[in-house]
Coordinates of C-alpha atoms in Angstrom, one line a residue:
M1 CA -30.0 26.6 21.2
E2 CA -32.9 27.5 19.0
T3 CA -32.3 27.9 15.3
Q4 CA -34.8 29.3 12.7
I5 CA -35.1 26.7 10.0
P6 CA -37.0 27.5 6.8
S7 CA -39.4 25.2 5.1
S8 CA -37.5 25.3 1.7
H9 CA -34.1 26.2 0.3
T10 CA -32.1 26.6 -2.9
A11 CA -29.6 24.2 -4.3
I12 CA -27.6 23.3 -7.4
V13 CA -29.5 20.4 -9.0
Q14 CA -29.0 18.3 -12.1
H15 CA -31.5 18.8 -14.8
E16 CA -31.8 17.2 -18.3
A17 CA -28.6 15.9 -20.0
G18 CA -26.5 16.4 -17.0
T19 CA -26.9 20.2 -16.9
T20 CA -26.8 21.8 -13.4
K21 CA -28.9 24.8 -12.4
I22 CA -29.6 26.8 -9.3
T23 CA -33.0 25.6 -8.3
P24 CA -35.1 27.5 -5.6
A25 CA -38.0 26.4 -3.5
L26 CA -36.8 22.9 -2.8
P27 CA -37.9 20.9 0.3
L28 CA -35.2 20.6 2.9
P29 CA -33.2 17.3 2.8
V30 CA -34.9 14.4 4.6
L31 CA -32.7 13.1 7.4
A32 CA -32.1 9.4 7.9
P33 CA -31.1 7.9 11.3
G34 CA -27.6 9.1 12.3
Q35 CA -27.8 12.3 10.2
M36 CA -27.8 16.0 10.9
L37 CA -29.1 19.1 9.1
V38 CA -26.4 21.6 8.4
R39 CA -26.7 25.2 7.3
T40 CA -24.0 25.5 4.7
A41 CA -21.4 28.3 5.1
A42 CA -18.7 27.4 2.6
V43 CA -18.1 24.8 0.0
A44 CA -15.0 23.5 -1.8
L45 CA -15.0 22.6 -5.5
N46 CA -13.7 19.4 -7.0
P47 CA -13.3 18.2 -10.6
C48 CA -15.7 15.3 -9.9
D49 CA -18.5 17.9 -9.4
F50 CA -18.5 18.7 -13.1
K51 CA -17.4 15.3 -14.3
M52 CA -20.1 13.3 -12.6
P53 CA -23.2 15.0 -14.1
R54 CA -21.5 14.8 -17.5
R55 CA -20.5 11.2 -17.2
F56 CA -23.5 9.9 -15.1
P57 CA -26.5 12.2 -15.8
S58 CA -29.2 11.8 -13.1
P59 CA -31.8 14.5 -13.2
G60 CA -33.0 15.7 -9.8
T61 CA -29.8 14.9 -7.9
Y62 CA -28.0 17.6 -5.8
N63 CA -24.5 18.5 -6.8
G64 CA -21.4 19.0 -4.6
C65 CA -19.4 17.2 -2.0
D66 CA -17.1 19.3 0.3
F67 CA -18.7 21.7 2.8
A68 CA -18.4 23.5 6.1
G69 CA -21.4 24.8 8.1
T70 CA -23.4 24.8 11.3
V71 CA -25.6 22.0 12.7
V72 CA -29.2 23.2 13.0
S73 CA -31.0 20.0 13.8
L74 CA -30.1 16.3 14.3
T75 CA -31.8 12.9 14.6
N76 CA -32.2 11.1 18.0
E77 CA -29.3 8.8 17.2
V78 CA -26.9 11.7 16.9
A79 CA -28.2 13.4 20.0
E80 CA -27.9 10.1 22.0
N81 CA -24.3 9.3 21.0
G82 CA -23.1 12.8 21.9
L83 CA -20.8 13.3 18.9
F84 CA -22.5 16.6 17.9
K85 CA -25.1 19.1 19.1
V86 CA -27.1 21.9 17.5
G87 CA -24.8 24.9 17.0
D88 CA -21.6 22.9 16.3
R89 CA -19.5 24.0 13.4
V90 CA -18.7 21.0 11.2
F91 CA -17.1 20.0 7.9
A92 CA -17.0 16.9 5.8
A93 CA -18.0 15.6 2.4
V94 CA -21.3 14.2 1.3
I95 CA -22.0 12.1 -1.8
G96 CA -23.4 14.4 -4.5
N97 CA -25.0 13.4 -7.8
N98 CA -26.3 10.3 -6.1
P99 CA -29.3 8.7 -7.9
H100 CA -30.1 6.6 -4.8
D101 CA -30.1 9.6 -2.4
K102 CA -31.1 12.5 -4.6
D103 CA -31.1 15.3 -2.0
S104 CA -27.5 14.4 -0.9
G105 CA -25.3 17.3 -2.0
A106 CA -23.2 20.2 -0.7
Y107 CA -24.1 22.9 -3.1
A108 CA -27.2 23.9 -1.2
E109 CA -28.3 26.3 1.5
Y110 CA -28.9 23.3 3.8
L111 CA -27.5 19.8 3.5
K112 CA -27.7 16.5 5.4
A113 CA -24.5 15.0 6.8
T114 CA -23.9 11.6 8.5
A115 CA -22.5 12.2 12.0
L116 CA -20.0 9.2 11.8
Y117 CA -18.4 10.8 8.8
T118 CA -18.2 14.4 9.9
W119 CA -15.7 16.4 11.8
K120 CA -15.9 19.4 14.2
I121 CA -14.3 22.6 13.2
P122 CA -11.8 23.8 15.9
D123 CA -12.5 27.3 17.2
W124 CA -9.4 28.7 15.6
M125 CA -10.3 27.5 12.1
S126 CA -12.6 29.4 9.6
F127 CA -15.4 27.9 7.6
E128 CA -13.4 28.6 4.5
E129 CA -10.3 26.7 5.8
A130 CA -12.4 23.8 6.9
A131 CA -14.2 23.4 3.6
G132 CA -10.7 23.7 1.9
L133 CA -9.4 20.8 4.0
S134 CA -11.7 18.8 1.8
G135 CA -13.5 15.8 3.2
T136 CA -13.2 14.3 -0.3
C137 CA -9.4 14.6 -0.3
I138 CA -9.1 13.3 3.3
A139 CA -11.3 10.3 2.6
T140 CA -9.5 9.5 -0.6
A141 CA -6.1 9.8 1.0
C142 CA -7.1 7.6 3.9
M143 CA -8.6 5.0 1.6
S144 CA -5.6 5.0 -0.7
L145 CA -2.9 4.9 2.0
F146 CA -4.5 2.4 4.4
Q147 CA -6.9 0.3 2.5
S148 CA -5.2 0.0 -0.9
L149 CA -1.4 0.7 -0.5
K150 CA -1.6 -0.9 3.0
L151 CA 1.2 1.3 4.3
P152 CA 2.7 0.3 7.7
G153 CA 2.1 2.6 10.7
T154 CA -0.8 4.7 12.0
F155 CA -1.3 8.4 12.7
E156 CA -1.1 7.5 16.4
K157 CA 2.0 5.3 16.0
P158 CA 4.1 6.0 12.9
A159 CA 6.1 3.3 11.2
D160 CA 9.5 2.4 12.6
T161 CA 10.9 1.8 9.1
P162 CA 10.0 4.4 6.4
V163 CA 9.2 3.5 2.8
D164 CA 9.0 5.6 -0.3
V165 CA 5.6 6.6 -1.6
L166 CA 5.2 8.3 -5.0
I167 CA 2.4 10.7 -5.4
W168 CA 1.8 11.7 -9.0
G169 CA 0.4 15.2 -9.3
G170 CA 1.6 16.4 -5.9
S171 CA 0.4 19.9 -6.5
T172 CA -3.3 18.9 -6.6
S173 CA -5.4 19.3 -3.4
V174 CA -5.5 15.5 -3.0
G175 CA -1.8 15.4 -3.6
T176 CA -0.9 17.8 -0.8
T177 CA -3.3 15.9 1.5
M178 CA -1.5 12.6 0.6
I179 CA 1.9 14.1 1.2
Q180 CA 1.0 15.3 4.7
M181 CA -0.5 12.0 5.6
V182 CA 2.4 10.0 4.2
K183 CA 4.8 12.1 6.4
L184 CA 2.5 11.7 9.5
L185 CA 2.7 7.9 9.0
G186 CA 6.5 8.1 9.1
H187 CA 7.3 7.6 5.4
R188 CA 9.1 9.4 2.6
A189 CA 6.9 11.4 0.2
I190 CA 8.1 11.7 -3.4
A191 CA 5.9 13.8 -5.8
T192 CA 5.7 14.9 -9.4
C193 CA 4.4 18.3 -10.6
S194 CA 5.3 21.2 -12.8
P195 CA 8.4 23.1 -11.7
K196 CA 6.4 26.2 -10.9
N197 CA 4.8 24.2 -8.0
F198 CA 8.0 22.6 -6.6
D199 CA 8.2 25.0 -3.7
L200 CA 4.5 24.5 -2.9
V201 CA 4.8 20.7 -2.8
K202 CA 7.9 20.9 -0.7
S203 CA 6.2 23.2 1.8
Y204 CA 3.7 20.4 2.5
G205 CA 6.5 18.0 3.3
A206 CA 7.6 16.3 0.1
D207 CA 11.1 14.8 0.4
A208 CA 11.8 14.9 -3.3
V209 CA 9.9 16.5 -6.3
F210 CA 10.3 15.7 -10.0
D211 CA 9.1 17.4 -13.2
Y212 CA 6.7 15.0 -14.9
H213 CA 7.4 16.7 -18.2
T214 CA 11.0 15.6 -18.4
P215 CA 11.7 12.4 -20.4
T216 CA 13.9 11.1 -17.6
C217 CA 11.3 11.6 -14.8
S218 CA 10.6 7.9 -14.1
A219 CA 14.2 6.9 -14.5
D220 CA 15.2 9.6 -12.0
I221 CA 12.6 8.4 -9.5
K222 CA 13.8 4.8 -10.0
A223 CA 17.4 6.0 -9.3
L224 CA 16.4 7.9 -6.2
T225 CA 14.5 4.9 -4.8
R226 CA 17.2 2.4 -5.9
N227 CA 14.8 0.4 -8.0
N228 CA 12.8 -0.4 -4.8
L229 CA 9.7 1.7 -5.1
K230 CA 6.5 -0.3 -4.2
Y231 CA 3.8 2.3 -3.6
I232 CA 2.3 4.8 -6.1
V233 CA -0.8 7.0 -6.2
D234 CA -1.9 8.4 -9.5
P235 CA -4.9 10.8 -9.6
F236 CA -4.9 10.9 -13.4
S237 CA -4.6 7.2 -14.3
D238 CA -4.4 7.7 -18.1
L239 CA -2.2 5.5 -20.3
R240 CA 0.7 8.0 -20.1
T241 CA 0.8 8.3 -16.4
M242 CA 0.3 4.6 -15.9
A243 CA 3.2 3.9 -18.2
L244 CA 5.4 6.3 -16.3
A245 CA 4.3 4.8 -13.0
D246 CA 5.1 1.3 -14.2
E247 CA 8.6 2.5 -15.3
A248 CA 9.2 4.1 -11.9
M249 CA 8.0 1.1 -9.9
G250 CA 10.8 -1.1 -8.4
R251 CA 12.0 -4.4 -9.8
V252 CA 9.7 -6.5 -7.6
G253 CA 6.5 -4.5 -8.4
G254 CA 4.1 -3.2 -5.8
R255 CA 0.8 -1.4 -5.4
Y256 CA -0.7 1.3 -7.6
V257 CA -3.8 3.4 -6.6
A258 CA -5.8 5.0 -9.4
L259 CA -8.2 7.8 -8.6
E260 CA -9.8 7.6 -12.0
S261 CA -11.1 4.6 -13.9
Y262 CA -8.3 3.1 -15.9
Q263 CA -7.9 0.7 -18.8
E264 CA -6.6 -2.8 -18.1
V265 CA -3.7 -2.9 -20.5
A266 CA -0.3 -4.6 -20.6
L267 CA 2.2 -1.9 -20.3
G268 CA 5.3 -4.0 -20.1
G269 CA 6.8 -7.1 -18.4
K270 CA 6.4 -5.6 -15.0
A271 CA 2.6 -5.1 -15.3
K272 CA 1.9 -8.5 -13.8
L273 CA 3.8 -7.6 -10.7
I274 CA 1.7 -4.5 -10.0
K275 CA -1.6 -4.7 -8.1
R276 CA -3.8 -1.9 -9.3
E277 CA -7.0 -0.6 -7.6
L278 CA -9.4 2.2 -8.2
I279 CA -10.1 4.2 -5.1
M280 CA -12.9 6.8 -4.5
G281 CA -13.3 8.8 -1.3
Q282 CA -17.0 7.9 -0.9
M283 CA -16.0 4.2 -0.4
V284 CA -15.0 5.1 3.1
T285 CA -18.7 5.0 4.3
G286 CA -19.1 1.4 3.1
K287 CA -22.2 2.2 1.2
A288 CA -22.9 0.7 -2.3
I289 CA -21.8 2.9 -5.2
P290 CA -24.4 2.5 -8.0
L291 CA -22.2 3.5 -10.9
T292 CA -21.0 1.9 -14.1
D293 CA -17.7 2.1 -16.1
G294 CA -15.7 0.5 -13.3
Y295 CA -16.7 2.9 -10.6
G296 CA -19.4 0.8 -9.0
K297 CA -18.8 -0.9 -5.6
P298 CA -20.9 -3.3 -3.5
E299 CA -21.9 -2.4 0.1
D300 CA -19.1 -3.1 2.5
P301 CA -20.2 -2.7 6.2
E302 CA -16.7 -3.6 7.5
M303 CA -15.2 -0.7 5.4
G304 CA -17.9 1.6 6.9
A305 CA -16.9 0.7 10.4
W306 CA -13.2 1.2 9.7
G307 CA -14.0 4.5 8.1
A308 CA -15.8 5.8 11.1
G309 CA -12.8 5.0 13.3
C310 CA -10.5 6.6 10.8
Y311 CA -12.5 9.8 10.9
R312 CA -12.0 10.0 14.7
S313 CA -8.2 9.7 14.1
V314 CA -8.4 12.5 11.5
Q315 CA -10.3 14.7 14.0
R316 CA -7.3 14.5 16.3
L317 CA -5.0 15.5 13.5
V318 CA -7.2 18.5 12.7
N319 CA -7.4 19.5 16.4
E320 CA -3.6 19.3 16.7
R321 CA -3.1 21.5 13.5
K322 CA -1.3 18.6 11.8
L323 CA -3.3 18.9 8.6
R324 CA -3.6 22.1 6.6
P325 CA -5.6 22.9 3.5
H326 CA -4.4 23.4 0.0
P327 CA -3.8 27.1 -0.9
L328 CA -7.3 28.6 -1.2
R329 CA -8.8 30.8 -3.8
I330 CA -11.9 32.1 -2.1
L331 CA -14.9 33.3 -4.1
D332 CA -17.9 35.3 -2.9
G333 CA -21.2 35.2 -4.6
G334 CA -23.0 32.1 -3.3
L335 CA -24.3 29.4 -5.6
E336 CA -23.7 31.6 -8.7
A337 CA -20.0 31.7 -7.8
V338 CA -20.1 27.9 -7.5
L339 CA -21.2 27.5 -11.1
E340 CA -18.5 30.0 -12.2
G341 CA -15.9 28.1 -10.2
L342 CA -16.8 24.9 -11.8
E343 CA -16.3 26.5 -15.2
M344 CA -12.9 27.7 -14.1
L345 CA -12.0 24.0 -13.3
K346 CA -13.4 22.9 -16.6
R347 CA -11.2 25.4 -18.4
K348 CA -8.2 24.2 -16.4
E349 CA -7.5 27.7 -15.1
I350 CA -6.6 26.6 -11.6
S351 CA -3.2 25.2 -10.6
G352 CA -1.9 24.8 -7.1
E353 CA -5.1 26.2 -5.5
K354 CA -8.4 25.0 -4.2
I355 CA -11.5 27.0 -5.0
V356 CA -13.7 27.7 -1.9
V357 CA -17.0 29.6 -2.2
R358 CA -18.7 31.4 0.6
L359 CA -22.5 30.8 0.7

């Protein structure tokens, strides 16, 4: 299949002081071994896409992570392993705002994707739905549940004995992804969110949902789990949610996954019994993460090999319709709409939805 590929394209790129601008006439991304060039059809927006430039300004880097599109060219390694071919519809997440790989980013007319960490889109799924599945959320959920919480069971062989897993912020896109995966592993999913999103969270499989605004939230969770809760995921990881999580944790302690950098503070007598860990979706590739403030990670080839295998397991879930995206708010307008969507996220106007933009 022949595809017309231009010599340049347009992308959202960081400029001075972490500002992001639509930038035309850029050279196409340079492919490394094992990568593919993808014509972008849709992108999904994440809070990290506006937080990263603000927190870690790096002029010249491309922005954006989650995408869906069509393969237009590939390196010899990809052609030889047979995972993908030109014309395949694909989705995944790339590592945007990366000072060590500046033209890695999804908010672009063309992007580069690593084949081992990319999925095919089934014929029945649209580009918008695929982008909304969010490679970032999937990778974060897999890293959290398998590598940090170390939950028993696999997607192929669920656990024989279910355990309780608390997902703080269950109505977020990563929350509904976690809930689905916890259930697929054979466990019980407990979530917190605002009452207006109770039905949403239950529709993704949550066994119990609690209002995190109520003063008895943690005590109610502790009562439900009979003071035996051992597994918690917290997307917010501020002092308030950490304290509430500590209160909900069972008497013997357990594992706590943070999706934001957190302060090491003593929150009570139980704190020493809780193993805390920061998880980011991009860790799944095993590549070094060159960031400060607790976000940096060394290279981990074993993790990268595990991640590639995990992606193949997730491909089966997608093919079998066992994973569905967060409710979508679809915007038209290309890269201009991406910038507006990021402003909507900054203003906290979005609740219970995932913004997806058609390019």
